[in-house]
């Protein structure tokens, strides 16, 4: 049916508003471009927050719903701020949808609020500056930005769906050394307010993939998942948020939150919250502890009742923190490792902590206490307690005591593979003082050890039969007698160690009568032993080729010297090094900064006595330089020199020597000959040279077999050592009717360079057959005692010497022979002339 003319007019008239609306929407879309929206939105935010705001894109749509979409939102920290990061907040994507027709009916229905990957970084500097403060950094002007809900003005409101996807929040408080991090936060939430009720009903679900909490440098809770369901109510008139039913889990630990937050729209809000853990068990509590804090925690099971409650009450604003109080108990706890057969039982613990409401800069507050702690390991019971006050500068009071059968420990706690423990240990320990000034702690304690054995995979030799009592206070540790075996060595120690805290606290100071003074650890030790083997006490160090890439090469501190000054009285019946064995070692020694100072140290060795004074530097494991004075009396020369020289195996006799020596010991505590320097005197008596290659060559050269073995009454010489050579001076050997005189040098590598004079008795001179010298000439080499003196040059090596007659001796023999022949010719001529003169005279006097 065709419309009448009037109907057509009315349709046109009624369509005009719709056309205007559609046209307005189109115009708005055309006008409100992304750049214009940025210009409208960003400057007011920057002015209010005093921060730089950037947005990649903003778009708006109106029908069928009002929608705002923002991409790449970034809000910086204030310019020239002292914070670690430049960025305060960032957001990959924000989308907000509002039903426009509901809004026209005075109803606000938000269908979607979606935030993709929001990231928030909150920081408090050491001097208290906050990057989230409502005041501009460096000013006192209040520039607070608020969204206030007026009382009695609430129309209908419905937030159908709030979504937060993959959110991140990090909070770092350097002032109080705390840190919190939330990663993988997913939140869904629905909120509704009915007209006239002035109550906002809120329901939601929150999940966090990883929640971490701890100090700036380490985590107490690390990467724990959180799941929470929320049901809350906000009373507009009273400005109170009420937690109706907020429950969740921190990993496996159940938690419930109740209470209120008041004055949300004021500068100072009021907290009255309670956090409890209903029906919690030990296994749920232990699941929160970081794995590296529970050694070998794999397969750990536990049981027992846990009660935990936390109340947060008080004001919260930029100047005030609310009060916190907590109580916790563990009853009838049990811990068992899956790889072990027995459980740690009767774990009972109760404690509390408290931090009252106070200004945020108030530090000297707070307390924590464990009033009761007990645990049973088989036949062993451990008890203790702890009280701490002032979280900023804690004062600690603690006690711990118990008796432990070390053999049973492996049944309850997983030890490192290869570790063996045995024996009884009883401890009674108490500490009281400031945790940040450990040297001020008043300590006392007693540790009793009964047949203790300790062996680890890293210990070269086990420690066994450890018996004795150790007592300590904050000034010293001492034991009257501590007996033990290490490998094949036995030790009995009496010791006093002073200022021992310096061993674990760099540059520590001791506090006495309110005076602080620099201290250094020092000890006095009395050591007695029937047998001490240095190999039992040294650790098996890596060689340079085995050294790990990240280890520093070069000087290494000795692994078997204590890290403190030491004075010791030593009495060792048998002292065994890798190459040498000493008996009846007695004396005093001191150790400081890796240097051993021997003071009148005596040992019986090589069938004689050795007295030593001087120093041994063991700071460098590859070098070990020494500077010693030695007095050797009556030692067997063959036993001594066999170890250090190439000719020692041929020399026998009682040796006395006075010397000063410098050099290095090698990694087996043996001598490094190339570094040796020194001088001294030698006296050997009632000895012999047997099989010495030099005397054998001499016997062959002179054709006198008696020189192959030389017995002597006396041997004297002086010497010096340098550049790898023994420099011998005025060496004289008195072998009865035969004497040897020697000057020159003997290399530590065996090389020889000597001048040798041999004085042979007349009984042997007739048997001398020396190549290159006629027998009749030897008469010219005899001294006033009728002994033949032969001079030789000795070169070659100690195992293959080369001997040659000194050419000066041959020249002297020839000269004497020629002189002798000249005298004989002159006498013959004079005799002939005399004879002829006598004959002539006879002829003249002959009668006719």
mmCIF file of C-alpha atoms in Angstrom, residues 73-77 85-91 119-121 131:
data_model
loop_
_atom_site.group_PDB
_atom_site.id
_atom_site.type_symbol
_atom_site.label_atom_id
_atom_site.label_comp_id
_atom_site.label_asym_id
_atom_site.label_seq_id
_atom_site.Cartn_x
_atom_site.Cartn_y
_atom_site.Cartn_z
ATOM 1 C CA UNK A 73 51.714 2.750 25.805
ATOM 2 C CA UNK A 74 54.919 3.770 27.622
ATOM 3 C CA UNK A 75 55.223 5.949 30.741
ATOM 4 C CA UNK A 76 58.729 6.903 31.836
ATOM 5 C CA UNK A 77 60.147 7.655 35.239
ATOM 6 C CA UNK A 85 65.306 2.103 34.895
ATOM 7 C CA UNK A 86 63.943 4.810 32.642
ATOM 8 C CA UNK A 87 60.568 3.151 32.205
ATOM 9 C CA UNK A 88 57.890 3.203 34.907
ATOM 10 C CA UNK A 89 55.069 1.439 33.073
ATOM 11 C CA UNK A 90 54.434 -0.074 29.671
ATOM 12 C CA UNK A 91 51.484 -1.769 27.999
ATOM 13 C CA UNK A 119 54.630 -4.124 32.908
ATOM 14 C CA UNK A 120 55.097 -2.054 36.044
ATOM 15 C CA UNK A 121 58.445 -1.266 37.700
ATOM 16 C CA UNK A 131 59.237 6.352 41.379
#
